[in-house]
mmCIF file of C-alpha atoms in Angstrom:
data_model
loop_
_atom_site.group_PDB
_atom_site.id
_atom_site.type_symbol
_atom_site.label_atom_id
_atom_site.label_comp_id
_atom_site.label_asym_id
_atom_site.label_seq_id
_atom_site.Cartn_x
_atom_site.Cartn_y
_atom_site.Cartn_z
ATOM 1 C CA MET A 1 0.000 0.000 0.000
ATOM 2 C CA MET A 2 1.358 3.418 -0.918
ATOM 3 C CA LYS A 3 1.923 5.905 1.844
ATOM 4 C CA SER A 4 -0.208 9.013 1.838
ATOM 5 C CA LYS A 5 1.498 12.322 1.153
ATOM 6 C CA GLN A 6 0.974 13.312 4.779
ATOM 7 C CA SER A 7 2.553 10.166 6.230
ATOM 8 C CA LEU A 8 5.413 10.429 3.758
ATOM 9 C CA ALA A 9 6.035 14.035 4.798
ATOM 10 C CA THR A 10 5.987 12.979 8.453
ATOM 11 C CA SER A 11 8.493 10.225 7.742
ATOM 12 C CA GLU A 12 10.770 12.649 5.912
ATOM 13 C CA LEU A 13 10.592 15.157 8.773
ATOM 14 C CA ALA A 14 11.428 12.439 11.303
ATOM 15 C CA LYS A 15 14.444 11.427 9.217
ATOM 16 C CA LEU A 16 15.512 15.055 8.918
ATOM 17 C CA HIS A 17 15.218 15.472 12.683
ATOM 18 C CA VAL A 18 17.520 12.488 13.273
ATOM 19 C CA GLU A 19 20.033 13.988 10.842
ATOM 20 C CA ARG A 20 19.859 17.328 12.657
ATOM 21 C CA LEU A 21 20.510 15.661 16.001
ATOM 22 C CA ALA A 22 23.562 13.940 14.554
ATOM 23 C CA ALA A 23 24.847 17.235 13.135
ATOM 24 C CA ILE A 24 24.347 18.950 16.510
ATOM 25 C CA GLU A 25 26.353 16.274 18.297
ATOM 26 C CA ALA A 26 29.102 16.409 15.660
ATOM 27 C CA ALA A 27 29.426 20.203 15.687
ATOM 28 C CA SER A 28 32.715 21.600 16.948
ATOM 29 C CA GLU A 29 31.844 25.290 17.294
ATOM 30 C CA PRO A 30 30.662 26.629 20.692
ATOM 31 C CA VAL A 31 27.282 27.682 19.237
ATOM 32 C CA TYR A 32 25.676 25.729 16.400
ATOM 33 C CA ALA A 33 22.647 27.533 14.940
ATOM 34 C CA ILE A 34 20.085 26.203 12.446
ATOM 35 C CA PRO A 35 16.573 27.104 11.177
ATOM 36 C CA SER A 36 13.738 24.573 10.926
ATOM 37 C CA GLU A 37 10.071 24.451 9.948
ATOM 38 C CA TYR A 38 7.303 22.045 10.933
ATOM 39 C CA PRO A 39 3.636 21.720 9.934
ATOM 40 C CA ALA A 40 0.742 22.088 12.371
ATOM 41 C CA GLY A 41 0.212 19.033 14.547
ATOM 42 C CA TYR A 42 3.694 17.596 14.063
ATOM 43 C CA HIS A 43 5.081 15.766 17.116
ATOM 44 C CA VAL A 44 8.801 15.406 17.804
ATOM 45 C CA GLU A 45 9.428 12.191 19.735
ATOM 46 C CA PRO A 46 11.291 12.181 23.095
ATOM 47 C CA HIS A 47 14.929 13.164 22.642
ATOM 48 C CA SER A 48 17.752 15.101 24.254
ATOM 49 C CA HIS A 49 21.031 16.661 23.193
ATOM 50 C CA SER A 50 24.393 17.167 24.874
ATOM 51 C CA ARG A 51 24.112 20.903 24.198
ATOM 52 C CA ALA A 52 21.639 23.358 25.670
ATOM 53 C CA GLN A 53 19.099 24.615 23.124
ATOM 54 C CA PHE A 54 17.908 28.190 22.751
ATOM 55 C CA VAL A 55 14.907 28.034 20.430
ATOM 56 C CA TYR A 56 13.128 31.083 19.038
ATOM 57 C CA ALA A 57 9.557 30.698 17.747
ATOM 58 C CA ARG A 58 9.607 33.028 14.758
ATOM 59 C CA SER A 59 6.042 32.054 13.859
ATOM 60 C CA GLY A 60 3.527 29.608 15.230
ATOM 61 C CA VAL A 61 3.360 28.217 18.760
ATOM 62 C CA LEU A 62 5.317 25.232 20.026
ATOM 63 C CA MET A 63 4.804 23.188 23.188
ATOM 64 C CA VAL A 64 7.754 21.530 24.899
ATOM 65 C CA SER A 65 6.992 18.764 27.418
ATOM 66 C CA SER A 66 9.117 16.797 29.861
ATOM 67 C CA ILE A 67 8.570 14.983 33.138
ATOM 68 C CA LEU A 68 9.021 18.386 34.801
ATOM 69 C CA GLY A 69 6.057 20.031 33.065
ATOM 70 C CA ARG A 70 5.098 21.848 29.894
ATOM 71 C CA TRP A 71 6.347 25.077 28.395
ATOM 72 C CA MET A 72 4.690 27.081 25.667
ATOM 73 C CA VAL A 73 6.638 29.252 23.243
ATOM 74 C CA PRO A 74 4.404 31.692 21.322
ATOM 75 C CA PRO A 75 5.662 33.907 18.494
ATOM 76 C CA GLN A 76 8.440 36.339 19.411
ATOM 77 C CA HIS A 77 9.435 34.289 22.465
ATOM 78 C CA ALA A 78 12.233 31.833 23.046
ATOM 79 C CA LEU A 79 12.934 28.851 25.281
ATOM 80 C CA TRP A 80 16.141 27.736 26.977
ATOM 81 C CA ILE A 81 16.325 23.925 27.290
ATOM 82 C CA PRO A 82 19.200 22.653 29.465
ATOM 83 C CA ALA A 83 21.534 20.029 28.058
ATOM 84 C CA GLY A 84 20.531 16.420 28.642
ATOM 85 C CA LEU A 85 16.845 17.044 29.365
ATOM 86 C CA VAL A 86 14.603 14.520 27.599
ATOM 87 C CA HIS A 87 11.683 16.347 26.018
ATOM 88 C CA THR A 88 9.097 16.264 23.253
ATOM 89 C CA VAL A 89 7.889 19.101 21.026
ATOM 90 C CA ASP A 90 4.397 19.622 19.601
ATOM 91 C CA MET A 91 3.586 22.170 16.897
ATOM 92 C CA LEU A 92 0.435 24.191 17.548
ATOM 93 C CA GLY A 93 0.035 25.630 14.084
ATOM 94 C CA ASP A 94 2.685 25.872 11.383
ATOM 95 C CA VAL A 95 5.960 26.640 13.144
ATOM 96 C CA ALA A 96 9.142 28.318 11.939
ATOM 97 C CA MET A 97 11.889 28.229 14.555
ATOM 98 C CA LEU A 98 15.511 29.243 14.871
ATOM 99 C CA SER A 99 17.664 27.236 17.267
ATOM 100 C CA ALA A 100 21.083 27.876 18.768
ATOM 101 C CA TYR A 101 22.701 24.835 20.382
ATOM 102 C CA VAL A 102 25.187 25.882 23.048
ATOM 103 C CA SER A 103 28.059 23.640 24.146
ATOM 104 C CA PRO A 104 28.592 23.134 27.907
ATOM 105 C CA GLN A 105 31.905 25.010 27.690
ATOM 106 C CA ALA A 106 30.461 28.097 25.992
ATOM 107 C CA LEU A 107 29.044 29.583 29.208
ATOM 108 C CA ALA A 108 30.720 29.650 32.605
ATOM 109 C CA ASP A 109 27.395 29.342 34.440
ATOM 110 C CA PRO A 110 24.636 28.222 32.048
ATOM 111 C CA PRO A 111 21.000 28.196 33.272
ATOM 112 C CA THR A 112 20.062 24.766 34.633
ATOM 113 C CA ALA A 113 16.281 25.201 34.445
ATOM 114 C CA ILE A 114 13.942 25.568 31.479
ATOM 115 C CA ARG A 115 13.147 29.242 30.870
ATOM 116 C CA VAL A 116 10.623 30.907 28.574
ATOM 117 C CA VAL A 117 11.861 34.404 27.759
ATOM 118 C CA ALA A 118 10.682 37.443 25.836
ATOM 119 C CA LEU A 119 13.029 38.461 23.050
ATOM 120 C CA THR A 120 14.611 41.863 22.790
ATOM 121 C CA ASP A 121 15.109 43.381 19.347
ATOM 122 C CA LEU A 122 18.825 42.719 19.753
ATOM 123 C CA ALA A 123 18.399 39.036 20.617
ATOM 124 C CA ARG A 124 15.989 38.564 17.705
ATOM 125 C CA ALA A 125 18.450 40.132 15.287
ATOM 126 C CA LEU A 126 21.379 38.111 16.661
ATOM 127 C CA ILE A 127 19.763 34.685 16.386
ATOM 128 C CA THR A 128 18.503 35.570 12.908
ATOM 129 C CA GLU A 129 22.066 36.404 11.902
ATOM 130 C CA ALA A 130 23.383 33.313 13.686
ATOM 131 C CA VAL A 131 21.499 30.913 11.379
ATOM 132 C CA ALA A 132 22.635 32.724 8.215
ATOM 133 C CA PRO A 133 25.357 31.015 6.121
ATOM 134 C CA PRO A 134 28.778 31.995 7.505
ATOM 135 C CA GLU A 135 30.950 34.380 5.546
ATOM 136 C CA ALA A 136 34.285 32.956 4.426
ATOM 137 C CA LYS A 137 37.266 34.006 6.570
ATOM 138 C CA SER A 138 35.218 36.404 8.672
ATOM 139 C CA GLY A 139 35.349 36.924 12.439
ATOM 140 C CA ARG A 140 31.933 38.553 12.372
ATOM 141 C CA ARG A 141 30.138 35.257 13.081
ATOM 142 C CA ASP A 142 32.203 34.647 16.223
ATOM 143 C CA LEU A 143 31.295 38.123 17.476
ATOM 144 C CA ILE A 144 27.600 37.504 16.765
ATOM 145 C CA MET A 145 27.620 34.198 18.662
ATOM 146 C CA ALA A 146 29.465 35.687 21.629
ATOM 147 C CA LEU A 147 27.050 38.605 21.873
ATOM 148 C CA LEU A 148 24.069 36.254 21.492
ATOM 149 C CA LEU A 149 25.223 34.278 24.534
ATOM 150 C CA GLU A 150 25.574 37.478 26.544
ATOM 151 C CA GLU A 151 22.089 38.629 25.537
ATOM 152 C CA VAL A 152 20.424 35.269 26.272
ATOM 153 C CA LEU A 153 21.366 35.539 29.946
ATOM 154 C CA ARG A 154 19.751 38.981 30.189
ATOM 155 C CA LEU A 155 16.362 38.207 28.658
ATOM 156 C CA PRO A 156 13.257 38.631 30.871
ATOM 157 C CA ASP A 157 11.401 35.508 31.991
ATOM 158 C CA ARG A 158 7.767 34.964 31.030
ATOM 159 C CA PRO A 159 5.306 32.788 33.032
ATOM 160 C CA LEU A 160 4.705 30.295 30.240
ATOM 161 C CA GLY A 161 5.789 27.190 32.085
ATOM 162 C CA LEU A 162 3.204 24.842 33.520
ATOM 163 C CA PRO A 163 4.720 22.547 36.164
ATOM 164 C CA PHE A 164 3.157 19.135 36.542
ATOM 165 C CA PRO A 165 3.028 17.263 39.872
ATOM 166 C CA SER A 166 4.752 13.931 40.343
ATOM 167 C CA ASP A 167 1.828 12.561 42.385
ATOM 168 C CA THR A 168 -0.225 10.462 39.960
ATOM 169 C CA ARG A 169 -3.609 11.389 41.472
ATOM 170 C CA LEU A 170 -2.927 15.106 41.278
ATOM 171 C CA ALA A 171 -1.345 14.777 37.829
ATOM 172 C CA THR A 172 -4.554 13.123 36.592
ATOM 173 C CA LEU A 173 -6.590 16.106 37.805
ATOM 174 C CA CYS A 174 -4.180 18.529 36.141
ATOM 175 C CA ARG A 175 -4.241 16.700 32.819
ATOM 176 C CA GLY A 176 -8.025 16.580 32.911
ATOM 177 C CA PHE A 177 -8.130 20.323 33.471
ATOM 178 C CA MET A 178 -5.785 20.901 30.521
ATOM 179 C CA GLU A 179 -8.186 18.956 28.312
ATOM 180 C CA SER A 180 -11.141 21.051 29.478
ATOM 181 C CA PRO A 181 -9.975 24.222 31.277
ATOM 182 C CA SER A 182 -12.445 26.377 33.161
ATOM 183 C CA ALA A 183 -12.318 29.660 35.027
ATOM 184 C CA ARG A 184 -14.627 28.129 37.626
ATOM 185 C CA LEU A 185 -12.210 25.590 39.107
ATOM 186 C CA VAL A 186 -12.796 25.361 42.879
ATOM 187 C CA ILE A 187 -10.065 24.269 45.301
ATOM 188 C CA ASP A 188 -12.576 22.428 47.515
ATOM 189 C CA ASP A 189 -13.631 20.190 44.608
ATOM 190 C CA TRP A 190 -10.074 18.983 43.998
ATOM 191 C CA ALA A 191 -9.388 18.659 47.726
ATOM 192 C CA GLU A 192 -12.476 16.465 48.128
ATOM 193 C CA ARG A 193 -11.455 14.225 45.216
ATOM 194 C CA LEU A 194 -8.112 13.624 46.932
ATOM 195 C CA ALA A 195 -9.788 13.154 50.346
ATOM 196 C CA MET A 196 -7.954 16.141 51.838
ATOM 197 C CA SER A 197 -8.934 19.220 53.731
ATOM 198 C CA ARG A 198 -8.692 22.507 51.844
ATOM 199 C CA ARG A 199 -5.671 23.544 53.884
ATOM 200 C CA ALA A 200 -3.871 20.226 53.427
ATOM 201 C CA PHE A 201 -4.584 20.220 49.697
ATOM 202 C CA THR A 202 -3.317 23.799 49.286
ATOM 203 C CA ARG A 203 -0.007 22.894 50.932
ATOM 204 C CA PHE A 204 0.206 19.661 48.931
ATOM 205 C CA PHE A 205 -0.413 21.351 45.579
ATOM 206 C CA ARG A 206 2.226 24.022 46.218
ATOM 207 C CA LYS A 207 4.719 21.378 47.328
ATOM 208 C CA GLU A 208 4.121 19.369 44.142
ATOM 209 C CA THR A 209 4.174 22.269 41.657
ATOM 210 C CA GLY A 210 5.867 25.208 43.386
ATOM 211 C CA ILE A 211 2.868 27.506 42.776
ATOM 212 C CA SER A 212 -0.692 27.893 44.042
ATOM 213 C CA LEU A 213 -3.654 26.242 42.308
ATOM 214 C CA SER A 214 -5.091 29.637 41.327
ATOM 215 C CA THR A 215 -1.818 30.623 39.651
ATOM 216 C CA TRP A 216 -1.559 27.213 37.972
ATOM 217 C CA ARG A 217 -5.142 27.520 36.708
ATOM 218 C CA GLN A 218 -4.482 30.946 35.195
ATOM 219 C CA GLN A 219 -1.341 29.715 33.459
ATOM 220 C CA ALA A 220 -3.213 26.658 32.167
ATOM 221 C CA ALA A 221 -5.898 28.957 30.756
ATOM 222 C CA VAL A 222 -3.203 31.007 29.019
ATOM 223 C CA PHE A 223 -1.759 27.776 27.567
ATOM 224 C CA THR A 224 -5.145 27.014 26.039
ATOM 225 C CA ALA A 225 -5.812 30.562 24.864
ATOM 226 C CA LEU A 226 -2.473 31.468 23.285
ATOM 227 C CA PRO A 227 -2.554 29.130 20.254
ATOM 228 C CA ARG A 228 -6.139 30.138 19.476
ATOM 229 C CA LEU A 229 -5.420 33.855 19.825
ATOM 230 C CA ALA A 230 -2.235 33.521 17.775
ATOM 231 C CA ALA A 231 -4.306 31.857 15.037
ATOM 232 C CA GLY A 232 -6.576 34.906 14.931
ATOM 233 C CA GLU A 233 -9.606 33.701 16.897
ATOM 234 C CA ALA A 234 -11.733 36.380 18.525
ATOM 235 C CA VAL A 235 -10.935 37.193 22.148
ATOM 236 C CA THR A 236 -14.648 36.941 22.991
ATOM 237 C CA ALA A 237 -14.943 33.363 21.706
ATOM 238 C CA VAL A 238 -11.824 32.226 23.561
ATOM 239 C CA ALA A 239 -12.891 33.912 26.813
ATOM 240 C CA LEU A 240 -16.357 32.358 26.769
ATOM 241 C CA ASP A 241 -15.039 28.892 25.884
ATOM 242 C CA LEU A 242 -12.744 29.060 28.906
ATOM 243 C CA GLY A 243 -15.686 29.821 31.167
ATOM 244 C CA TYR A 244 -15.061 33.491 31.849
ATOM 245 C CA ASP A 245 -18.175 35.540 32.513
ATOM 246 C CA SER A 246 -16.945 38.432 30.390
ATOM 247 C CA VAL A 247 -14.195 39.451 28.014
ATOM 248 C CA ALA A 248 -13.093 42.012 30.588
ATOM 249 C CA ALA A 249 -12.483 39.302 33.210
ATOM 250 C CA PHE A 250 -10.461 37.224 30.750
ATOM 251 C CA THR A 251 -8.492 40.277 29.592
ATOM 252 C CA THR A 252 -7.674 41.179 33.201
ATOM 253 C CA MET A 253 -6.338 37.656 33.841
ATOM 254 C CA PHE A 254 -4.373 37.668 30.582
ATOM 255 C CA ARG A 255 -2.849 41.082 31.297
ATOM 256 C CA ARG A 256 -1.901 40.056 34.841
ATOM 257 C CA THR A 257 -0.197 36.904 33.548
ATOM 258 C CA MET A 258 1.361 38.148 30.296
ATOM 259 C CA GLY A 259 1.858 41.861 30.952
ATOM 260 C CA ALA A 260 -0.434 43.061 28.150
ATOM 261 C CA ALA A 261 -4.004 42.631 26.911
ATOM 262 C CA PRO A 262 -4.463 39.953 24.196
ATOM 263 C CA ARG A 263 -4.691 42.326 21.231
ATOM 264 C CA ALA A 264 -1.657 44.342 22.355
ATOM 265 C CA TYR A 265 0.291 41.171 23.125
ATOM 266 C CA PHE A 266 -0.065 39.871 19.593
ATOM 267 C CA ARG A 267 1.004 43.082 17.915
ATOM 268 C CA ALA A 268 4.147 41.555 16.428
ATOM 269 C CA PRO A 269 7.321 43.622 16.409
ATOM 270 C CA GLU A 270 9.181 44.240 13.204
ATOM 271 C CA GLN A 271 10.312 41.019 11.572
ATOM 272 C CA TYR A 272 13.909 40.438 10.607
#
């Protein structure tokens, strides 16, 4: 039976990904930078690399998952993935990304945790230049890579990580909420399902995730909303689907979490 065009494309992308991983491991330069594109819905199987990865979502939204949680990278943001961390990647929409793979020796004190960061104009320009073909006998590329590393450490964090608990009962509740998020989640309901008092559950949830349930719920709602908003869906439709009583309530939550109202947040800066 002949493969469909879609399955053939998926097979070719998987082969290309394996080739990229081999090239990353074989690279000798301190920073190895490459561009890549993936179609909506594509899933990158669990993998890791000996280098840290700094990945910039130039367009589309990508979701990175590991045993530690999930991290969303919307357009004009980037993610730092520490070396050796096994993770998967899911494309929420067509994704164009630029990645810089940083050797362990390139930074004296590299970040050891996953970080979602907002890009400055300088960082965006540097990583765009980093993936360009190198000029023959030019020291310009070395200067670009060195400055990129300096800028990466200065970028502001964004609350786009969603930690997942290790407790299987609590993890089941969290995954169920991700499948059907709601602004009306009540702490007492989850506490009762785990046969705990409200106070005991509150302490337990913070111990397992590092944040409160209300903060986790807001970030989970943002995870659901961002791909839809980035695809151009109306703020009203997204807000109502998430169970918010009004667009104003959703906008207030979004602004508190992301630093700007939805429409302002998706006003893309100048592209390079």
